[in-house]
Amino acid sequence: DQQVKQNSPSLSVQEGRISILNCDYTNSMFDYFLWYKKYPAEGPTFLISISSIKDKNEDGRFTVFLNKSAKHLSLHIVPSQPGDSAVYFCAASVQGAGGTSYGKLTFGQGTILTVHP
Amino acid sequence: DARVTQTPRHKVTEMGQEVTMRCQPILGHNTVFWYRQTMMQGLELLAYFRNRAPLDDSGMPKDRFSAEMPDATLATLKIQPSEPRDSAVYFCASRWENIQYFGAGTRLSVL
């Protein structure tokens, strides 16, 4: 039972263009979503997050969009740079009042992004 | 520059041997997680602790895996006996507010 899915195993983009990474979830209890970036031989690094009370969060070149009705979120990278080439993981958690999960994350399978010069 | 530290970074061992992986969380972070990454399963949660108390270890094979947090600066994950199917990268993460911060991982190869 995969509660968080990234259906595209890989994405190839030209430098300077937009990269769009997608993520779907099934558990309606999820109320906090994160994107992590991972380089080879390193641990995942936090990139950007969004609470379910918002539909957009922006940080520099990175924007995350959340569509709660569709249970879908996406990460936009504009403009894409070769240094953005990495594996991107979507993750979801239940943070709400009274929750006892203490931020336990459920990860998608990851999308390998390659940005060509 | 605060970071989660994991040791060893690489471990090669033979089937049946005991393996111990260590994690030093970021000072002040009171929730610690252990994950395993494999090609087939992606990143899966094994266990996690809050204020050193185990909260959930349902992701671990109980017969061979054990996780402890003897003090606030050390979390351990043990496998005894190890099997080839345990070969994976094991990550530790500590949490501050809503964000988990990951260590660089321990790459385990069981021959």
PDB file of C-alpha atoms in Angstrom:
ATOM      1  CA  ASP A   1       0.000   0.000   0.000  1.00  0.00           C
ATOM      2  CA  GLN A   2       1.980   2.932  -1.330  1.00  0.00           C
ATOM      3  CA  GLN A   3       0.479   6.061   0.191  1.00  0.00           C
ATOM      4  CA  VAL A   4       2.832   8.464  -1.589  1.00  0.00           C
ATOM      5  CA  LYS A   5       3.619   7.945  -5.252  1.00  0.00           C
ATOM      6  CA  GLN A   6       5.989   9.564  -7.676  1.00  0.00           C
ATOM      7  CA  ASN A   7       4.991   8.046 -10.975  1.00  0.00           C
ATOM      8  CA  SER A   8       7.884   9.403 -13.029  1.00  0.00           C
ATOM      9  CA  PRO A   9      11.124   7.554 -12.232  1.00  0.00           C
ATOM     10  CA  SER A  10      13.126  10.092 -14.205  1.00  0.00           C
ATOM     11  CA  LEU A  11      12.958  13.526 -15.826  1.00  0.00           C
ATOM     12  CA  SER A  12      15.370  15.164 -18.237  1.00  0.00           C
ATOM     13  CA  VAL A  13      15.379  18.948 -18.710  1.00  0.00           C
ATOM     14  CA  GLN A  14      17.495  21.517 -20.509  1.00  0.00           C
ATOM     15  CA  GLU A  15      19.350  24.072 -18.433  1.00  0.00           C
ATOM     16  CA  GLY A  16      17.307  27.246 -17.986  1.00  0.00           C
ATOM     17  CA  ARG A  17      13.964  25.536 -18.555  1.00  0.00           C
ATOM     18  CA  ILE A  18      11.378  24.593 -15.959  1.00  0.00           C
ATOM     19  CA  SER A  19      11.473  21.254 -14.141  1.00  0.00           C
ATOM     20  CA  ILE A  20       8.167  19.949 -12.825  1.00  0.00           C
ATOM     21  CA  LEU A  21       8.181  16.988 -10.466  1.00  0.00           C
ATOM     22  CA  ASN A  22       4.904  15.416  -9.454  1.00  0.00           C
ATOM     23  CA  CYS A  23       3.664  13.521  -6.433  1.00  0.00           C
ATOM     24  CA  ASP A  24       0.320  11.926  -5.542  1.00  0.00           C
ATOM     25  CA  TYR A  25      -0.920  10.724  -2.178  1.00  0.00           C
ATOM     26  CA  THR A  26      -3.833   8.659  -1.008  1.00  0.00           C
ATOM     27  CA  ASN A  27      -4.045   9.291   2.737  1.00  0.00           C
ATOM     28  CA  SER A  28      -6.349  12.251   3.401  1.00  0.00           C
ATOM     29  CA  MET A  29      -4.901  12.568   6.924  1.00  0.00           C
ATOM     30  CA  PHE A  30      -1.608  13.899   5.538  1.00  0.00           C
ATOM     31  CA  ASP A  31      -1.383  17.596   6.327  1.00  0.00           C
ATOM     32  CA  TYR A  32       2.270  18.452   5.778  1.00  0.00           C
ATOM     33  CA  PHE A  33       4.341  17.788   2.699  1.00  0.00           C
ATOM     34  CA  LEU A  34       8.046  18.059   2.033  1.00  0.00           C
ATOM     35  CA  TRP A  35      10.470  17.741  -0.834  1.00  0.00           C
ATOM     36  CA  TYR A  36      13.962  16.396  -0.310  1.00  0.00           C
ATOM     37  CA  LYS A  37      16.876  16.362  -2.708  1.00  0.00           C
ATOM     38  CA  LYS A  38      19.461  13.586  -2.642  1.00  0.00           C
ATOM     39  CA  TYR A  39      22.887  13.440  -4.249  1.00  0.00           C
ATOM     40  CA  PRO A  40      24.759  10.130  -4.569  1.00  0.00           C
ATOM     41  CA  ALA A  41      26.511   8.986  -1.373  1.00  0.00           C
ATOM     42  CA  GLU A  42      24.765  11.674   0.675  1.00  0.00           C
ATOM     43  CA  GLY A  43      21.659  11.753   2.828  1.00  0.00           C
ATOM     44  CA  PRO A  44      18.445  13.448   1.695  1.00  0.00           C
ATOM     45  CA  THR A  45      18.526  17.222   2.145  1.00  0.00           C
ATOM     46  CA  PHE A  46      15.395  19.200   2.956  1.00  0.00           C
ATOM     47  CA  LEU A  47      14.378  21.485   0.104  1.00  0.00           C
ATOM     48  CA  ILE A  48      10.944  22.992   0.678  1.00  0.00           C
ATOM     49  CA  SER A  49       7.691  22.161   2.448  1.00  0.00           C
ATOM     50  CA  ILE A  50       4.037  23.106   2.476  1.00  0.00           C
ATOM     51  CA  SER A  51       1.246  22.855   4.998  1.00  0.00           C
ATOM     52  CA  SER A  52      -2.196  21.713   3.915  1.00  0.00           C
ATOM     53  CA  ILE A  53      -3.635  25.133   4.821  1.00  0.00           C
ATOM     54  CA  LYS A  54      -1.726  26.598   1.868  1.00  0.00           C
ATOM     55  CA  ASP A  55      -1.764  25.832  -1.825  1.00  0.00           C
ATOM     56  CA  LYS A  56       1.584  27.342  -2.732  1.00  0.00           C
ATOM     57  CA  ASN A  57       4.955  27.948  -1.134  1.00  0.00           C
ATOM     58  CA  GLU A  58       7.892  29.598  -2.820  1.00  0.00           C
ATOM     59  CA  ASP A  59      11.584  29.728  -1.981  1.00  0.00           C
ATOM     60  CA  GLY A  60      13.838  31.234  -4.608  1.00  0.00           C
ATOM     61  CA  ARG A  61      13.819  29.034  -7.691  1.00  0.00           C
ATOM     62  CA  PHE A  62      11.676  26.391  -5.985  1.00  0.00           C
ATOM     63  CA  THR A  63       7.890  26.463  -5.711  1.00  0.00           C
ATOM     64  CA  VAL A  64       5.657  23.740  -4.335  1.00  0.00           C
ATOM     65  CA  PHE A  65       1.985  23.589  -5.279  1.00  0.00           C
ATOM     66  CA  LEU A  66      -0.617  21.591  -3.373  1.00  0.00           C
ATOM     67  CA  ASN A  67      -3.987  20.522  -4.750  1.00  0.00           C
ATOM     68  CA  LYS A  68      -5.790  18.906  -1.812  1.00  0.00           C
ATOM     69  CA  SER A  69      -8.880  17.908  -3.737  1.00  0.00           C
ATOM     70  CA  ALA A  70      -6.773  15.990  -6.222  1.00  0.00           C
ATOM     71  CA  LYS A  71      -4.335  14.799  -3.522  1.00  0.00           C
ATOM     72  CA  HIS A  72      -1.518  16.029  -5.707  1.00  0.00           C
ATOM     73  CA  LEU A  73       1.535  18.177  -5.210  1.00  0.00           C
ATOM     74  CA  SER A  74       4.230  19.348  -7.552  1.00  0.00           C
ATOM     75  CA  LEU A  75       7.649  20.937  -7.304  1.00  0.00           C
ATOM     76  CA  HIS A  76       8.626  23.552  -9.881  1.00  0.00           C
ATOM     77  CA  ILE A  77      12.255  24.520 -10.392  1.00  0.00           C
ATOM     78  CA  VAL A  78      12.783  27.629 -12.482  1.00  0.00           C
ATOM     79  CA  PRO A  79      15.270  28.077 -14.019  1.00  0.00           C
ATOM     80  CA  SER A  80      16.776  24.599 -13.820  1.00  0.00           C
ATOM     81  CA  GLN A  81      20.535  24.356 -13.357  1.00  0.00           C
ATOM     82  CA  PRO A  82      22.923  21.413 -13.876  1.00  0.00           C
ATOM     83  CA  GLY A  83      23.589  21.408 -10.111  1.00  0.00           C
ATOM     84  CA  ASP A  84      19.923  20.549  -9.584  1.00  0.00           C
ATOM     85  CA  SER A  85      20.568  17.087 -11.046  1.00  0.00           C
ATOM     86  CA  ALA A  86      19.723  14.716  -8.191  1.00  0.00           C
ATOM     87  CA  VAL A  87      17.009  12.380  -6.913  1.00  0.00           C
ATOM     88  CA  TYR A  88      13.975  14.244  -5.585  1.00  0.00           C
ATOM     89  CA  PHE A  89      11.773  12.658  -2.943  1.00  0.00           C
ATOM     90  CA  CYS A  90       8.298  13.737  -2.017  1.00  0.00           C
ATOM     91  CA  ALA A  91       7.284  13.023   1.591  1.00  0.00           C
ATOM     92  CA  ALA A  92       4.115  13.423   3.622  1.00  0.00           C
ATOM     93  CA  SER A  93       3.251  13.423   7.306  1.00  0.00           C
ATOM     94  CA  VAL A  94       0.420  13.916   9.750  1.00  0.00           C
ATOM     95  CA  GLN A  95       1.246  16.886  11.969  1.00  0.00           C
ATOM     96  CA  GLY A  96      -2.211  17.944  13.073  1.00  0.00           C
ATOM     97  CA  ALA A  97      -3.334  18.776  16.608  1.00  0.00           C
ATOM     98  CA  GLY A  98      -3.493  15.725  18.802  1.00  0.00           C
ATOM     99  CA  GLY A  99      -1.449  13.681  16.369  1.00  0.00           C
ATOM    100  CA  THR A 100       0.950  11.176  17.813  1.00  0.00           C
ATOM    101  CA  SER A 101       2.994  10.382  14.755  1.00  0.00           C
ATOM    102  CA  TYR A 102       5.655  12.967  15.739  1.00  0.00           C
ATOM    103  CA  GLY A 103       6.321  13.831  12.157  1.00  0.00           C
ATOM    104  CA  LYS A 104       6.792  10.330  10.798  1.00  0.00           C
ATOM    105  CA  LEU A 105       7.425  10.708   7.061  1.00  0.00           C
ATOM    106  CA  THR A 106       6.086   8.540   4.268  1.00  0.00           C
ATOM    107  CA  PHE A 107       8.271   8.857   1.172  1.00  0.00           C
ATOM    108  CA  GLY A 108       7.619   8.434  -2.510  1.00  0.00           C
ATOM    109  CA  GLN A 109       9.983   6.326  -4.607  1.00  0.00           C
ATOM    110  CA  GLY A 110      11.870   9.330  -5.934  1.00  0.00           C
ATOM    111  CA  THR A 111      12.374  10.976  -9.334  1.00  0.00           C
ATOM    112  CA  ILE A 112      15.823  11.266 -10.896  1.00  0.00           C
ATOM    113  CA  LEU A 113      16.184  14.750 -12.362  1.00  0.00           C
ATOM    114  CA  THR A 114      18.877  15.362 -14.960  1.00  0.00           C
ATOM    115  CA  VAL A 115      19.493  18.921 -16.097  1.00  0.00           C
ATOM    116  CA  HIS A 116      21.544  19.115 -19.292  1.00  0.00           C
ATOM    117  CA  PRO A 117      23.829  22.094 -19.934  1.00  0.00           C
TER     118      PRO A 117
ATOM    119  CA  ASP B   1      27.262  23.671  11.117  1.00  0.00           C
ATOM    120  CA  ALA B   2      25.022  21.223  12.972  1.00  0.00           C
ATOM    121  CA  ARG B   3      24.512  17.893  11.274  1.00  0.00           C
ATOM    122  CA  VAL B   4      23.509  14.315  11.937  1.00  0.00           C
ATOM    123  CA  THR B   5      26.571  12.069  12.088  1.00  0.00           C
ATOM    124  CA  GLN B   6      26.458   8.391  11.185  1.00  0.00           C
ATOM    125  CA  THR B   7      29.186   5.806  11.622  1.00  0.00           C
ATOM    126  CA  PRO B   8      30.495   3.777   9.948  1.00  0.00           C
ATOM    127  CA  ARG B   9      29.907   5.168   6.454  1.00  0.00           C
ATOM    128  CA  HIS B  10      30.534   1.762   4.894  1.00  0.00           C
ATOM    129  CA  LYS B  11      30.371  -1.716   6.327  1.00  0.00           C
ATOM    130  CA  VAL B  12      31.085  -5.013   4.605  1.00  0.00           C
ATOM    131  CA  THR B  13      30.408  -8.122   6.622  1.00  0.00           C
ATOM    132  CA  GLU B  14      29.673 -11.801   6.214  1.00  0.00           C
ATOM    133  CA  MET B  15      26.303 -13.382   6.680  1.00  0.00           C
ATOM    134  CA  GLY B  16      25.624 -14.248  10.311  1.00  0.00           C
ATOM    135  CA  GLN B  17      27.778 -11.497  11.773  1.00  0.00           C
ATOM    136  CA  GLU B  18      26.473  -8.772  14.076  1.00  0.00           C
ATOM    137  CA  VAL B  19      26.325  -5.250  12.670  1.00  0.00           C
ATOM    138  CA  THR B  20      26.019  -2.086  14.740  1.00  0.00           C
ATOM    139  CA  MET B  21      25.301   1.303  13.172  1.00  0.00           C
ATOM    140  CA  ARG B  22      25.543   4.514  15.176  1.00  0.00           C
ATOM    141  CA  CYS B  23      23.919   7.895  14.880  1.00  0.00           C
ATOM    142  CA  GLN B  24      24.580  11.174  16.648  1.00  0.00           C
ATOM    143  CA  PRO B  25      21.526  13.417  16.218  1.00  0.00           C
ATOM    144  CA  ILE B  26      21.721  17.191  16.098  1.00  0.00           C
ATOM    145  CA  LEU B  27      21.960  18.573  19.634  1.00  0.00           C
ATOM    146  CA  GLY B  28      18.550  19.517  20.935  1.00  0.00           C
ATOM    147  CA  HIS B  29      16.582  17.387  18.481  1.00  0.00           C
ATOM    148  CA  ASN B  30      14.478  15.005  20.548  1.00  0.00           C
ATOM    149  CA  THR B  31      12.946  12.824  17.835  1.00  0.00           C
ATOM    150  CA  VAL B  32      15.200  10.383  15.976  1.00  0.00           C
ATOM    151  CA  PHE B  33      14.307   8.161  13.026  1.00  0.00           C
ATOM    152  CA  TRP B  34      15.959   5.174  11.325  1.00  0.00           C
ATOM    153  CA  TYR B  35      15.273   4.576   7.605  1.00  0.00           C
ATOM    154  CA  ARG B  36      16.488   2.013   5.115  1.00  0.00           C
ATOM    155  CA  GLN B  37      16.884   2.680   1.410  1.00  0.00           C
ATOM    156  CA  THR B  38      16.829  -0.143  -1.101  1.00  0.00           C
ATOM    157  CA  MET B  39      16.308  -0.126  -4.832  1.00  0.00           C
ATOM    158  CA  MET B  40      13.045  -2.011  -4.510  1.00  0.00           C
ATOM    159  CA  GLN B  41      11.460  -0.336  -1.482  1.00  0.00           C
ATOM    160  CA  GLY B  42      12.761   3.200  -1.651  1.00  0.00           C
ATOM    161  CA  LEU B  43      13.058   4.922   1.739  1.00  0.00           C
ATOM    162  CA  GLU B  44      11.257   2.929   4.397  1.00  0.00           C
ATOM    163  CA  LEU B  45      10.896   3.813   8.064  1.00  0.00           C
ATOM    164  CA  LEU B  46      12.301   1.213  10.453  1.00  0.00           C
ATOM    165  CA  ALA B  47      11.873   2.808  13.875  1.00  0.00           C
ATOM    166  CA  TYR B  48      11.748   6.100  15.719  1.00  0.00           C
ATOM    167  CA  PHE B  49      12.302   7.541  19.169  1.00  0.00           C
ATOM    168  CA  ARG B  50      11.090  10.587  21.047  1.00  0.00           C
ATOM    169  CA  ASN B  51      13.001  11.748  24.086  1.00  0.00           C
ATOM    170  CA  ARG B  52      14.933   8.455  23.825  1.00  0.00           C
ATOM    171  CA  ALA B  53      11.772   6.354  24.193  1.00  0.00           C
ATOM    172  CA  PRO B  54      10.893   4.032  21.318  1.00  0.00           C
ATOM    173  CA  LEU B  55       7.622   5.068  19.692  1.00  0.00           C
ATOM    174  CA  ASP B  56       7.262   2.739  16.766  1.00  0.00           C
ATOM    175  CA  ASP B  57       9.473  -0.061  15.485  1.00  0.00           C
ATOM    176  CA  SER B  58       6.880  -1.817  13.369  1.00  0.00           C
ATOM    177  CA  GLY B  59       9.008  -1.348  10.256  1.00  0.00           C
ATOM    178  CA  MET B  60      11.809  -3.542  11.594  1.00  0.00           C
ATOM    179  CA  PRO B  61      12.143  -7.318  11.377  1.00  0.00           C
ATOM    180  CA  LYS B  62      11.930  -7.909  15.138  1.00  0.00           C
ATOM    181  CA  ASP B  63      13.761 -11.201  15.201  1.00  0.00           C
ATOM    182  CA  ARG B  64      17.049  -9.749  14.033  1.00  0.00           C
ATOM    183  CA  PHE B  65      16.884  -5.949  14.292  1.00  0.00           C
ATOM    184  CA  SER B  66      17.005  -3.840  17.433  1.00  0.00           C
ATOM    185  CA  ALA B  67      17.141  -0.078  17.924  1.00  0.00           C
ATOM    186  CA  GLU B  68      18.095   1.768  21.070  1.00  0.00           C
ATOM    187  CA  MET B  69      18.889   5.249  22.251  1.00  0.00           C
ATOM    188  CA  PRO B  70      21.132   4.873  25.299  1.00  0.00           C
ATOM    189  CA  ASP B  71      21.479   8.640  25.658  1.00  0.00           C
ATOM    190  CA  ALA B  72      20.413  11.842  23.910  1.00  0.00           C
ATOM    191  CA  THR B  73      23.563  11.928  21.791  1.00  0.00           C
ATOM    192  CA  LEU B  74      23.560   8.352  20.509  1.00  0.00           C
ATOM    193  CA  ALA B  75      21.116   6.114  18.677  1.00  0.00           C
ATOM    194  CA  THR B  76      22.077   2.600  17.592  1.00  0.00           C
ATOM    195  CA  LEU B  77      20.678   0.097  15.125  1.00  0.00           C
ATOM    196  CA  LYS B  78      21.830  -3.507  15.445  1.00  0.00           C
ATOM    197  CA  ILE B  79      21.348  -6.466  13.158  1.00  0.00           C
ATOM    198  CA  GLN B  80      22.089  -9.912  14.566  1.00  0.00           C
ATOM    199  CA  PRO B  81      22.489 -12.147  12.648  1.00  0.00           C
ATOM    200  CA  SER B  82      22.891 -10.221   9.417  1.00  0.00           C
ATOM    201  CA  GLU B  83      21.654 -11.626   6.104  1.00  0.00           C
ATOM    202  CA  PRO B  84      22.419 -10.691   2.466  1.00  0.00           C
ATOM    203  CA  ARG B  85      18.921  -9.195   2.105  1.00  0.00           C
ATOM    204  CA  ASP B  86      19.871  -6.609   4.747  1.00  0.00           C
ATOM    205  CA  SER B  87      22.263  -5.008   2.259  1.00  0.00           C
ATOM    206  CA  ALA B  88      21.076  -1.419   1.886  1.00  0.00           C
ATOM    207  CA  VAL B  89      21.839   2.140   2.924  1.00  0.00           C
ATOM    208  CA  TYR B  90      20.648   2.952   6.427  1.00  0.00           C
ATOM    209  CA  PHE B  91      19.843   6.558   7.275  1.00  0.00           C
ATOM    210  CA  CYS B  92      19.330   8.243  10.581  1.00  0.00           C
ATOM    211  CA  ALA B  93      17.413  11.522  10.849  1.00  0.00           C
ATOM    212  CA  SER B  94      16.622  13.887  13.687  1.00  0.00           C
ATOM    213  CA  ARG B  95      13.668  16.231  13.745  1.00  0.00           C
ATOM    214  CA  TRP B  96      13.273  19.898  14.603  1.00  0.00           C
ATOM    215  CA  GLU B  97       9.779  21.377  14.278  1.00  0.00           C
ATOM    216  CA  ASN B  98       8.414  19.826  11.087  1.00  0.00           C
ATOM    217  CA  ILE B  99      11.684  19.061   9.312  1.00  0.00           C
ATOM    218  CA  GLN B 100      13.805  15.922   9.457  1.00  0.00           C
ATOM    219  CA  TYR B 101      17.545  16.293   8.961  1.00  0.00           C
ATOM    220  CA  PHE B 102      19.357  13.271   7.607  1.00  0.00           C
ATOM    221  CA  GLY B 103      22.795  11.860   8.117  1.00  0.00           C
ATOM    222  CA  ALA B 104      24.951  10.697   5.206  1.00  0.00           C
ATOM    223  CA  GLY B 105      23.995   7.073   5.795  1.00  0.00           C
ATOM    224  CA  THR B 106      25.724   3.751   6.402  1.00  0.00           C
ATOM    225  CA  ARG B 107      26.101   1.584   3.323  1.00  0.00           C
ATOM    226  CA  LEU B 108      25.877  -2.043   4.464  1.00  0.00           C
ATOM    227  CA  SER B 109      26.918  -4.990   2.342  1.00  0.00           C
ATOM    228  CA  VAL B 110      26.311  -8.468   3.717  1.00  0.00           C
ATOM    229  CA  LEU B 111      28.110 -11.155   1.740  1.00  0.00           C
TER     230      LEU B 111
END
